[in-house]
XYZ file of C-alpha atoms in Angstrom:
214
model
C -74.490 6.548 9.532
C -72.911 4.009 11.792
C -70.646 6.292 14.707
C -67.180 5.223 15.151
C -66.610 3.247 17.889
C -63.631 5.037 20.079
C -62.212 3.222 23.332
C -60.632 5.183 25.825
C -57.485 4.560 28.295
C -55.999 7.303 30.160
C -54.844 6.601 34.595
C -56.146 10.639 35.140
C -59.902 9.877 35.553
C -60.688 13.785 34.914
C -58.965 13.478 31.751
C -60.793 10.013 31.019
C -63.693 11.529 32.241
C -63.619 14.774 30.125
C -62.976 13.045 27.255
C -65.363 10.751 27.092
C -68.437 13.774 27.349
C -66.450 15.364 24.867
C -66.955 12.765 22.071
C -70.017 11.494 23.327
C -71.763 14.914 22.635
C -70.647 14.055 18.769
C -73.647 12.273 16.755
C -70.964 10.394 14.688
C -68.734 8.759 17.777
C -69.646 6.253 19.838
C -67.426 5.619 23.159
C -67.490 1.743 23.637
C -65.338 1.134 27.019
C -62.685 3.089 29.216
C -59.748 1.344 30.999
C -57.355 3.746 33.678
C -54.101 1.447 33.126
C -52.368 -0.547 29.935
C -52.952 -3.429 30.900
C -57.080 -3.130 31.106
C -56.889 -1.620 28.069
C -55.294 -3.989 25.520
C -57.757 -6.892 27.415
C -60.907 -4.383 26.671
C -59.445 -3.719 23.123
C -58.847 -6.938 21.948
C -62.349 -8.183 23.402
C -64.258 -5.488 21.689
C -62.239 -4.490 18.796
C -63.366 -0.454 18.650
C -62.306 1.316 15.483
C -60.317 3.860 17.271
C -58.526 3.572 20.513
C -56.929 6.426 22.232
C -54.302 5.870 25.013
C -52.067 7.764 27.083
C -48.272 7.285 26.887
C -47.649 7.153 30.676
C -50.429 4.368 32.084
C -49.932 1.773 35.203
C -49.042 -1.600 34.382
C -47.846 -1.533 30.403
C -47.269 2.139 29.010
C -49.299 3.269 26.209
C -46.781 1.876 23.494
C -46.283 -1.165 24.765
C -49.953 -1.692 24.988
C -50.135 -0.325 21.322
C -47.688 -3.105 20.294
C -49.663 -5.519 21.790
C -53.448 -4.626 20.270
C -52.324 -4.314 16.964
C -50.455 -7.928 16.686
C -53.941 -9.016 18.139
C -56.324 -6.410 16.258
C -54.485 -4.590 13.709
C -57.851 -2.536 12.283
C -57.614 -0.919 15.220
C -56.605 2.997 14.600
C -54.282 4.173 18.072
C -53.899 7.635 18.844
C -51.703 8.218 22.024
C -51.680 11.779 24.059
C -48.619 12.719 25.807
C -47.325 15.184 27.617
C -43.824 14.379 26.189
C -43.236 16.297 23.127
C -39.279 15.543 22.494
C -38.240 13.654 19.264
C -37.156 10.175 20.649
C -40.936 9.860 21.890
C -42.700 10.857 18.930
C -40.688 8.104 16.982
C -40.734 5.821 19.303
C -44.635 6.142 18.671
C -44.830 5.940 15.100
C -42.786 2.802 15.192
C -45.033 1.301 17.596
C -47.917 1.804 15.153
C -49.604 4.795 16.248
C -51.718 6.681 13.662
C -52.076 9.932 15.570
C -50.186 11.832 18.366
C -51.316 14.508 20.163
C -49.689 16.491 23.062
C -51.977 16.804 25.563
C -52.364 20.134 26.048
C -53.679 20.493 22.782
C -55.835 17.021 23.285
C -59.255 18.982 24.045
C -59.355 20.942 20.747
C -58.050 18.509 18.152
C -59.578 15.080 19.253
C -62.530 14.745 17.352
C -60.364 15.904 13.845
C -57.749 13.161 15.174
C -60.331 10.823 15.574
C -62.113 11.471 12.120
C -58.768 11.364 10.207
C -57.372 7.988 11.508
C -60.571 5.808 11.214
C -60.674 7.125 7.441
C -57.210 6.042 6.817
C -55.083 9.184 7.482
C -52.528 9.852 9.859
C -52.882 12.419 12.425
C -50.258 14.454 14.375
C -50.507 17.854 16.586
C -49.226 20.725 14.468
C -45.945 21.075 17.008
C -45.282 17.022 17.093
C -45.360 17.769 12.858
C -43.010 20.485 13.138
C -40.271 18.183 15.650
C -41.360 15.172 13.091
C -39.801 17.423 10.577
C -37.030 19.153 12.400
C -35.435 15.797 13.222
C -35.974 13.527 10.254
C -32.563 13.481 9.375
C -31.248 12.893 13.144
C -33.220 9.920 13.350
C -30.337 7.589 13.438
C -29.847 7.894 16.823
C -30.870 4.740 18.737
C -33.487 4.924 21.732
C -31.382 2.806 24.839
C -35.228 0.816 25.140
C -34.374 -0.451 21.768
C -31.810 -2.727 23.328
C -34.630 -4.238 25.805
C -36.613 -6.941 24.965
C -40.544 -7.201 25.099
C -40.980 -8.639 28.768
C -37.946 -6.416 29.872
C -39.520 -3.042 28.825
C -42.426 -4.787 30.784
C -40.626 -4.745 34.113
C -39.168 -1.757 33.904
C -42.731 -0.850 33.869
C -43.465 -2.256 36.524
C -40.366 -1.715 38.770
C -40.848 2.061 38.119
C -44.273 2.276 38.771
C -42.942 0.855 42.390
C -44.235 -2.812 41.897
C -42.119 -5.515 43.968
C -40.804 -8.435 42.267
C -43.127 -10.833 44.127
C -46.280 -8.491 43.174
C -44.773 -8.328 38.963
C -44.355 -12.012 39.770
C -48.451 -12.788 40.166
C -48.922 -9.931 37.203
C -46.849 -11.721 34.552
C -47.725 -15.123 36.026
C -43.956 -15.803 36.893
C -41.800 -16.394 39.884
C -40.526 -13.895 41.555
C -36.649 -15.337 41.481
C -37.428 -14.859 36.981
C -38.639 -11.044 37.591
C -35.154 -10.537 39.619
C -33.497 -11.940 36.502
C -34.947 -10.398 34.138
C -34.658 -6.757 36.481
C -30.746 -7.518 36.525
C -30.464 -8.239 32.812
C -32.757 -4.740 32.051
C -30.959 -2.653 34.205
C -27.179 -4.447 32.939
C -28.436 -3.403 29.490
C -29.500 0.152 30.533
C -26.353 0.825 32.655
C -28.286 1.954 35.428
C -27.488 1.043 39.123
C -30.046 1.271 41.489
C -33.800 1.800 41.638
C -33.396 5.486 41.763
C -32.060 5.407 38.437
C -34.480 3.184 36.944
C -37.110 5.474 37.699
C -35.529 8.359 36.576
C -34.623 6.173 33.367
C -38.637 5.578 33.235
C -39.722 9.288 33.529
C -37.395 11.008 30.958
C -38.347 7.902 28.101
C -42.262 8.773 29.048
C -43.040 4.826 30.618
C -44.302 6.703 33.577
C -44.834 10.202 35.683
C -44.393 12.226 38.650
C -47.791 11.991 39.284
């Protein structure tokens, strides 16, 4: 039997770490490349095209949805399964209309992986038992719309960035844009999100899961 090929991106390098011995002690997996930010990984995912890719929510430079956007308009075979430590209803959905196939919280991550894994490269979907429980609990709330909704592509980009502490000079050289465009673009994010200062940005950043305390 050919293994599945799995790709893994998670910033935590004794998560990344543990993971990867985890499904490389399975006969039927086969890790093909690790990445410890967003950005890395959609490059290393779109090169390599694994069958499964699993990425955490809250990554340095592009946030695990984002990223997920962005490998499956360039490599939609590929099967995502995110971990998160966020277990709330607006990120779960927020996930599934990315195009994830699986979500797991990670605290559950260790024991349910390899099942995850299995189910999404045959075609299934995959969620923790709790995320299927606040799936169901909230189907008929769902009308509520998510403020990142409102932002476009390259906006939810910077705010990224700008939360994860990046100047606009240093987004600038990321994105391969001038620095005076990042301070537009900031202005017209944070105009759209109501929020006033950089303070609230990043508190903006940590209760929609783009990024941590850590």
């Amino acid at each position: 039997m050919t293994p599945v090929t799995v790709f893994v991106a998670d910033d935590h390098a004794i998560v990344r770490d543990g993971l990867v011995a985890h499904l490389s002690a399975q006969a039927d997996l086969a890790v093909v490349g690790t990445a410890s930010n967003g950005r890395d990984a959609v490059r290393e995912i779109l090169a390599h095209a694994p069958r499964v890719a699993i990425l955490d929510i809250s990554m340095p430079e592009l946030d695990g949805l984002e990223a997920t956007r962005q490998i499956l308009a360039g490599c939609p075979e590929v099967r995502v399964i995110v971990l998160s430590m966020h277990g709330g209803a607006q990120h779960i959905f927020r996930a599934l209309e990315a195009g994830v196939r699986g979500y797991l919280l990670k605290e559950s991550a260790g024991s349910e992986i390899i099942e995850a894994i299995r189910a999404v490269q045959s075609g299934r979907r995959y969620l923790s038992p709790r995320v299927a429980e606040i799936v169901a609990e909230n189907l008929g709330t769902r009308g509520a719309v998510s403020p990142l909704e409102s932002l476009s592509r390259r906006e939810r980009e910077i705010l990224k960035l700008v939360a994860d502490g990046h100047s606009s000079a240093a987004i600038g050289a990321k994105l391969h844009l001038s620095p005076k465009t990042i301070d537009s673009y900031r202005s017209r994010m944070m105009q759209k999100l109501h929020l006033g200062d950089l303070a609230g940005v990043i508190k903006f950043a940590i209760q929609h899961g783009l990024t941590s305390l850590e």
